[in-house]
mmCIF file of C-alpha atoms in Angstrom:
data_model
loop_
_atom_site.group_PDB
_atom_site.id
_atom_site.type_symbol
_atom_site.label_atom_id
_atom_site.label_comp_id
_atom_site.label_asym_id
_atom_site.label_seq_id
_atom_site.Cartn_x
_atom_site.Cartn_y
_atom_site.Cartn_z
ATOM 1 C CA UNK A 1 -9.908 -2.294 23.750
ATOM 2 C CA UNK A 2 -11.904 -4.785 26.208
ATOM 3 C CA UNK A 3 -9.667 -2.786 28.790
ATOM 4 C CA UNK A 4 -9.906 0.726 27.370
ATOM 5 C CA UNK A 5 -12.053 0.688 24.631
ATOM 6 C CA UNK A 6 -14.203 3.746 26.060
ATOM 7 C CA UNK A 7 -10.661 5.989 25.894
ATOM 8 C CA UNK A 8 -9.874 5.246 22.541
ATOM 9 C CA UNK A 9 -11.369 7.663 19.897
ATOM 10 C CA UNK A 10 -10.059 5.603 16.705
ATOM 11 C CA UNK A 11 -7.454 3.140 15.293
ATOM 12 C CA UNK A 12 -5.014 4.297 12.809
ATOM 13 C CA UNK A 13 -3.678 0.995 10.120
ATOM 14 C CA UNK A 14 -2.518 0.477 7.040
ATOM 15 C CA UNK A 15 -4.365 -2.091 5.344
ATOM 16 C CA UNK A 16 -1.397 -4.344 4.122
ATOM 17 C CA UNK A 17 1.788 -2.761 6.079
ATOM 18 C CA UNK A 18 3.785 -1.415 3.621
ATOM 19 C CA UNK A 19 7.420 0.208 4.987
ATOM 20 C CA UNK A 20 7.121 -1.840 8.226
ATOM 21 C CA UNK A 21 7.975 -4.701 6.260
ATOM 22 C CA UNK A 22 5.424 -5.597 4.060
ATOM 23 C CA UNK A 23 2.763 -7.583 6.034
ATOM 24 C CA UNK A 24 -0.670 -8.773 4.840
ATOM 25 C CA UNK A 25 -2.998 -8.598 7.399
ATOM 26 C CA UNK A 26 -4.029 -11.798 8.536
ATOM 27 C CA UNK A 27 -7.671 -13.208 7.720
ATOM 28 C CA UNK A 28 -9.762 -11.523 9.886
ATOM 29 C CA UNK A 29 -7.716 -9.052 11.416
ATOM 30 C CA UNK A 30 -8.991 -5.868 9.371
ATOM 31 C CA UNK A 31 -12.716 -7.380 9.814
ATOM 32 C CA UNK A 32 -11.840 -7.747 13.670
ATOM 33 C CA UNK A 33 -10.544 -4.106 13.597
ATOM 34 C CA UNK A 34 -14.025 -2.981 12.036
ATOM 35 C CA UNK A 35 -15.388 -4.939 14.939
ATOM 36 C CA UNK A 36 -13.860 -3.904 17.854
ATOM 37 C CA UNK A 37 -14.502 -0.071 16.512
ATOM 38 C CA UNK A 38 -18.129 -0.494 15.959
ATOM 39 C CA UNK A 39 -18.631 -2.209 19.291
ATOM 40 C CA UNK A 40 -17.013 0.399 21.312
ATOM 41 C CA UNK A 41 -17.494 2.990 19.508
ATOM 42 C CA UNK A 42 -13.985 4.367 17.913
ATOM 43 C CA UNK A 43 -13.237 5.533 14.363
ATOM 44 C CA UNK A 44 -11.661 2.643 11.959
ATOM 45 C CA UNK A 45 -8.588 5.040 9.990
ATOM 46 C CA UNK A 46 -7.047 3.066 6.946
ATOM 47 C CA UNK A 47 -3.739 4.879 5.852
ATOM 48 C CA UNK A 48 -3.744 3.841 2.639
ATOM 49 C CA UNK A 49 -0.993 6.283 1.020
ATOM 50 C CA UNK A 50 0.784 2.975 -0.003
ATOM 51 C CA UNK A 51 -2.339 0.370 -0.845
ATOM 52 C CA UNK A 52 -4.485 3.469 -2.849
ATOM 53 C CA UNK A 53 -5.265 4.249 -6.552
ATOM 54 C CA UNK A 54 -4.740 0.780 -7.879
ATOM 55 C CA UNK A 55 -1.302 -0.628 -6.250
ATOM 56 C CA UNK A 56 -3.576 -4.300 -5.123
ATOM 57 C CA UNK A 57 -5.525 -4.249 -8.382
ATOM 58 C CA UNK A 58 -8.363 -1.929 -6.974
ATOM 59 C CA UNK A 59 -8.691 1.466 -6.268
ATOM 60 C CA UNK A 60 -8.417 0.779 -2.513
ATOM 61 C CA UNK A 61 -7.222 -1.261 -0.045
ATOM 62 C CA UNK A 62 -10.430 -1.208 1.479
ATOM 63 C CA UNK A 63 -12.222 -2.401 -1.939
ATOM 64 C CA UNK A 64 -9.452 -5.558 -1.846
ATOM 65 C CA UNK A 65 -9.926 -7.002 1.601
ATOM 66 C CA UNK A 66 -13.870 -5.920 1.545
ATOM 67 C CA UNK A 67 -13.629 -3.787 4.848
ATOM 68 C CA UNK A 68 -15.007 -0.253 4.991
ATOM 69 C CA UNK A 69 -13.408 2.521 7.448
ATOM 70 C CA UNK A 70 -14.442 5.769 8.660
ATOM 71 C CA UNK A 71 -11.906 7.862 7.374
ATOM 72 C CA UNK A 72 -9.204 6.763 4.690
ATOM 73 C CA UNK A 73 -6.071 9.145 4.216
ATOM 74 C CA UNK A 74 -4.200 8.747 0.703
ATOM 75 C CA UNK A 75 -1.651 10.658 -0.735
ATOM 76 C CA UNK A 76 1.743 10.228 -3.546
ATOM 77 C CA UNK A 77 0.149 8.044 -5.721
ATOM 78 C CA UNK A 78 -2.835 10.124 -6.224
ATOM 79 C CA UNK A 79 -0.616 12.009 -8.862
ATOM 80 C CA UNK A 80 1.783 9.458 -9.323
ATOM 81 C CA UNK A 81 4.195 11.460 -7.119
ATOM 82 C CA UNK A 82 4.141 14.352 -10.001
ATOM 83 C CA UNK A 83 2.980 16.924 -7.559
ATOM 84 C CA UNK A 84 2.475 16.577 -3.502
ATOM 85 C CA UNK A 85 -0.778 16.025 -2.583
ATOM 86 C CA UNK A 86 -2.611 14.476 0.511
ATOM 87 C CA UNK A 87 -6.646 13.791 1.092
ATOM 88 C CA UNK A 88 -9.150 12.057 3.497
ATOM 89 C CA UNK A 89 -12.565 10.163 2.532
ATOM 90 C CA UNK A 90 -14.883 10.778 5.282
ATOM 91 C CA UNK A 91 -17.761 8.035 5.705
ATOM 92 C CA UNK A 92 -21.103 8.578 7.067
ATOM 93 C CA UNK A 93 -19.930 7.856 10.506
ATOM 94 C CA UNK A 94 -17.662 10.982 10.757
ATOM 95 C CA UNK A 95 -19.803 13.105 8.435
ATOM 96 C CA UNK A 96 -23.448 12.826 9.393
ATOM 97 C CA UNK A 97 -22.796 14.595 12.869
ATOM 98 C CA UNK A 98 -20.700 17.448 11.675
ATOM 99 C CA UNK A 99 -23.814 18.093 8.876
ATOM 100 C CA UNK A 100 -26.623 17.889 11.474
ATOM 101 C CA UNK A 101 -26.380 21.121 12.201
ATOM 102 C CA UNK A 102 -26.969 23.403 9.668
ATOM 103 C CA UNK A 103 -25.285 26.234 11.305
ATOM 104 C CA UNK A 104 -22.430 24.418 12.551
ATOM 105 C CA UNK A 105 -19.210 25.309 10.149
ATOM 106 C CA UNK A 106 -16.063 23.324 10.633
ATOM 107 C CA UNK A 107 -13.767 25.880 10.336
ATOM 108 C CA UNK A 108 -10.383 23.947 9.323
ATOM 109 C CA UNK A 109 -7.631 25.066 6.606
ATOM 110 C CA UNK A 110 -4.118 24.754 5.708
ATOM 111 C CA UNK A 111 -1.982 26.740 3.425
ATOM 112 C CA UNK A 112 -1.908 24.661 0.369
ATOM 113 C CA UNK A 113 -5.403 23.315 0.527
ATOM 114 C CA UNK A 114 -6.928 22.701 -3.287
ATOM 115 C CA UNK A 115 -3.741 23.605 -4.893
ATOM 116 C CA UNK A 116 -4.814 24.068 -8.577
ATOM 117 C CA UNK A 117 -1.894 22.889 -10.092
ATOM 118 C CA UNK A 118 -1.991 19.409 -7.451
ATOM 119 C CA UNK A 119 -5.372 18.979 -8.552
ATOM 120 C CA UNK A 120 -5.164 18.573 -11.773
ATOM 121 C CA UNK A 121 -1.985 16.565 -11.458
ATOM 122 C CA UNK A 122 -4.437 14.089 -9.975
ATOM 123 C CA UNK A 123 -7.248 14.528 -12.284
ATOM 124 C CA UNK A 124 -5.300 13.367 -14.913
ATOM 125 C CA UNK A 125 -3.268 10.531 -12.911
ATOM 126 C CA UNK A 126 -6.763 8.950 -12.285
ATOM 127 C CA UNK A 127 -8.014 9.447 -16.215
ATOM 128 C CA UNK A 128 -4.333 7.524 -16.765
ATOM 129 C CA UNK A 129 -5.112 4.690 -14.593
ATOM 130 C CA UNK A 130 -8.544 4.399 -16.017
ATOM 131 C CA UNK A 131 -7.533 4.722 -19.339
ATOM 132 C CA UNK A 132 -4.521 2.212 -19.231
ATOM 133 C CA UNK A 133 -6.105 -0.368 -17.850
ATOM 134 C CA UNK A 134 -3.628 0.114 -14.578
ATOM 135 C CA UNK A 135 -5.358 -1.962 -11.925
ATOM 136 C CA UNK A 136 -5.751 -4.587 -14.163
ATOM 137 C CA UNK A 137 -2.058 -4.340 -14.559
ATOM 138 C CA UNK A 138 -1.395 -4.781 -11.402
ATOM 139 C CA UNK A 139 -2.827 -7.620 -10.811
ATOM 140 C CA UNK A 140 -0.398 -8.860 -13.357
ATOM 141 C CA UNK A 141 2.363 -7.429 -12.182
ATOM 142 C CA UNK A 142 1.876 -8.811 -8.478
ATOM 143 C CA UNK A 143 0.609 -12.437 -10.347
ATOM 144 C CA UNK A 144 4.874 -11.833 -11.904
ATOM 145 C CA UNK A 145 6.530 -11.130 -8.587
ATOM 146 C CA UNK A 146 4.607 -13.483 -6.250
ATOM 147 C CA UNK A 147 5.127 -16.615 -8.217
ATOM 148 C CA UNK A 148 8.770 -15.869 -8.761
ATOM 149 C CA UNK A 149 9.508 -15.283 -5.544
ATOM 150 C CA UNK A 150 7.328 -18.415 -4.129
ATOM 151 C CA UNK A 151 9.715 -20.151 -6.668
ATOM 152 C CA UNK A 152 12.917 -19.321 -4.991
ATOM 153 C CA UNK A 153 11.634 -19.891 -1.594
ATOM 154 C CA UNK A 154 10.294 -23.484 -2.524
ATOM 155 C CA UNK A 155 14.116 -24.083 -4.070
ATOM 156 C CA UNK A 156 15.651 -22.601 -0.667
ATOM 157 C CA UNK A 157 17.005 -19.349 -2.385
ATOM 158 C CA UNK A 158 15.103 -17.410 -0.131
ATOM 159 C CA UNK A 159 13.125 -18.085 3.458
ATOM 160 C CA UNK A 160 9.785 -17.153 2.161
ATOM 161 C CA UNK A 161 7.405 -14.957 -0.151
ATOM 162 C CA UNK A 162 4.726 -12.816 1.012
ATOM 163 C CA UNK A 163 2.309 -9.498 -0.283
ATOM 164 C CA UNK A 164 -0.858 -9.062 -2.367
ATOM 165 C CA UNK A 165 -1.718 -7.523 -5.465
ATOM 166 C CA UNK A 166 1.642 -5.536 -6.666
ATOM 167 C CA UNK A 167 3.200 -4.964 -3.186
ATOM 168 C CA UNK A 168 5.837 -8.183 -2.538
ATOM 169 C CA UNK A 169 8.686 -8.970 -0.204
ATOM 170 C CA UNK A 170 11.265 -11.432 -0.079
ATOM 171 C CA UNK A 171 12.014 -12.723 3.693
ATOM 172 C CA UNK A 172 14.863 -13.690 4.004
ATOM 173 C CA UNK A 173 17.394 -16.743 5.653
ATOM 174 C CA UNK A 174 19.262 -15.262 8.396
ATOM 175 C CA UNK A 175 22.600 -16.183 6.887
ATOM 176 C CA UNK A 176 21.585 -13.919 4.032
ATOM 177 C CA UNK A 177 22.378 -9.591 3.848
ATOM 178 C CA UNK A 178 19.485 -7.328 2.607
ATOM 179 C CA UNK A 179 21.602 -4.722 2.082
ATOM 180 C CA UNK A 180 24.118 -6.846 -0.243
ATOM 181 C CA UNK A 181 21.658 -8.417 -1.990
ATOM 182 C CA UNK A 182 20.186 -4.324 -2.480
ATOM 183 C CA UNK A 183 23.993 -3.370 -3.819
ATOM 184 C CA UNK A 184 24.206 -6.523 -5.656
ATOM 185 C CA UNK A 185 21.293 -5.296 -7.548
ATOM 186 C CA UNK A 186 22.104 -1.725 -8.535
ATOM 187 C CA UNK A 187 25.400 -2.960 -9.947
ATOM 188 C CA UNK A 188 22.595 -5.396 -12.201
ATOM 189 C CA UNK A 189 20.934 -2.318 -12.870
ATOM 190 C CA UNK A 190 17.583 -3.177 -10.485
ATOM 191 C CA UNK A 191 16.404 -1.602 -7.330
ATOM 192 C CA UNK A 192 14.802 -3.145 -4.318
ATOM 193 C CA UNK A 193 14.236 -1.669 -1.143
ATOM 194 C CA UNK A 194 16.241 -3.174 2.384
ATOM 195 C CA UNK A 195 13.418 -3.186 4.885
ATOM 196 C CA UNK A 196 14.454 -4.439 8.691
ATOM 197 C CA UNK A 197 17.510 -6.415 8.848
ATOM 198 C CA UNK A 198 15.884 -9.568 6.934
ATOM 199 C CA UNK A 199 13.666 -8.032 3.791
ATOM 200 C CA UNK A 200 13.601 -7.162 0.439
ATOM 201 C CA UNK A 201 10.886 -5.309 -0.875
ATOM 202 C CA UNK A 202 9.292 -4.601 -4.315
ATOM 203 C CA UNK A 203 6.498 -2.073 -5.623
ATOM 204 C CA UNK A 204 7.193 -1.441 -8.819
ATOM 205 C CA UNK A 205 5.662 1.487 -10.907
ATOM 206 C CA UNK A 206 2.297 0.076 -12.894
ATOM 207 C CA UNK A 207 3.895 0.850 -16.066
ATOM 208 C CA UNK A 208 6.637 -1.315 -15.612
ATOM 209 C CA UNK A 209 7.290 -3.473 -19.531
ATOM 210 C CA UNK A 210 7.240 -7.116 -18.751
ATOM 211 C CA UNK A 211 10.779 -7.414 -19.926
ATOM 212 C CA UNK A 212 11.960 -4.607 -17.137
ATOM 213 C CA UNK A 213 9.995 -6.821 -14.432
ATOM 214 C CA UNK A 214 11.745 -10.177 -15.728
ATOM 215 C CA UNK A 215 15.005 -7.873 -15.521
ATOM 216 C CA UNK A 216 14.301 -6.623 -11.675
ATOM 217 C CA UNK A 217 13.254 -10.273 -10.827
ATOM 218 C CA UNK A 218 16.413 -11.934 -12.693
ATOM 219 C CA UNK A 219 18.666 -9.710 -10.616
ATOM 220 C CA UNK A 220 17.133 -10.405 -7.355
ATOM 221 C CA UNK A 221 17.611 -14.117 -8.049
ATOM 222 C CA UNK A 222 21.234 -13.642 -9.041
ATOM 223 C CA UNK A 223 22.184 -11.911 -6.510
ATOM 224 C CA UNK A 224 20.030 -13.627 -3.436
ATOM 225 C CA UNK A 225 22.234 -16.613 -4.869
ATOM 226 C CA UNK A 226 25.353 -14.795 -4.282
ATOM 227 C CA UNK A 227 26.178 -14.590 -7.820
#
């Protein structure tokens, strides 16, 4: 941006990458981001259809790591996936100009926009969440997965352990198949996603029973150990 910075309208990130690989952002990266924006002027855009409506323990991603964009996009688990629906927040930043005007109408639409039946999907996804106590929960879910996968890595099962709140991968040793250990797994009855050629992934639903979370972690141990 020291380069280019006056061509660049915004930057587009997910707050922890999610289907990349699962990558918490350094410390200070996302605050550097909000940085570099502010000084030369560009839009800060989380994508947060992975990080939103509780997945780190708060609503946001933006609310965990304590930095505030411009625009945030979220979708699928703003109804839980039950019906298709997509959204942007729009801060001050992006909104004060467009409402300076009073006669200025931002004429935008698409097909589907406000569909009734999406809408209330979501309305009462969000009353779940609230009422269940889901964040919370996933605090506890991620507190599960982190320190049972830090366990295998310290006894060498596995190259290392990384994610926050309920969004974990296993990295792998390079003598080890993500996609074996991912067959191995549905034969135990589990699922984990193969990400790159060295990663297993795991983002389980918030409503996941403690005894179907030691189940999913049991048979990722079994069969990173070849058993």
């Amino acid at each position: 941006m020291s380069q280019r910075g006056n061509t660049i309208a915004a930057v587009l990130a997910e707050p922890l990458q999610g289907a990349g690989g699962v990558y918490p952002p350094v410390p200070g990266y996302l605050e550097g981001l909000r940085k570099l924006c502010d000084k030369h002027g560009a839009f800060l855009i989380f994508d947060e259809v992975i990080t939103g409506f509780a997945r780190l323990g708060t609503w946001f991603g933006a609310n965990f790591y304590k930095v505030n964009p411009d625009l945030l996009c979220f979708a699928k688990a703003v109804t839980s996936g039950y019906q298709p629906l997509g959204g942007v927040f729009v801060g001050s930043a992006v909104r004060e100009p467009l409402e300076a005007d009073a006669d200025f109408i931002l004429r935008h639409g698409y097909t589907y926009s406000g569909h009734a039946a999406a809408c209330a999907a979501a309305i009462t996804n969000l009353e779940i969440i609230e009422r269940e106590g889901l964040r919370d929960r996933a605090v506890h879910i991620g507190k599960r997965i982190g320190e049972a996968l830090t366990a295998l890595a310290r006894d060498g099962v596995i190259d290392h352990a990384r994610g926050d709140g309920a969004v974990w991968a296993a990295g792998l040793h390079s003598t080890q198949s993500n996609i074996k250990i991912r067959d191995r797994m549905l034969e135990l009855g589990a699922i984990t996603r193969a990400i790159n050629a060295d990663t297993n992934t795991f983002c389980p639903p918030l409503v996941i029973t403690d005894s179907q979370l030691d189940k999913l972690l049991d048979a990722f141990a079994a069969a990173a150990s070849g058993k």
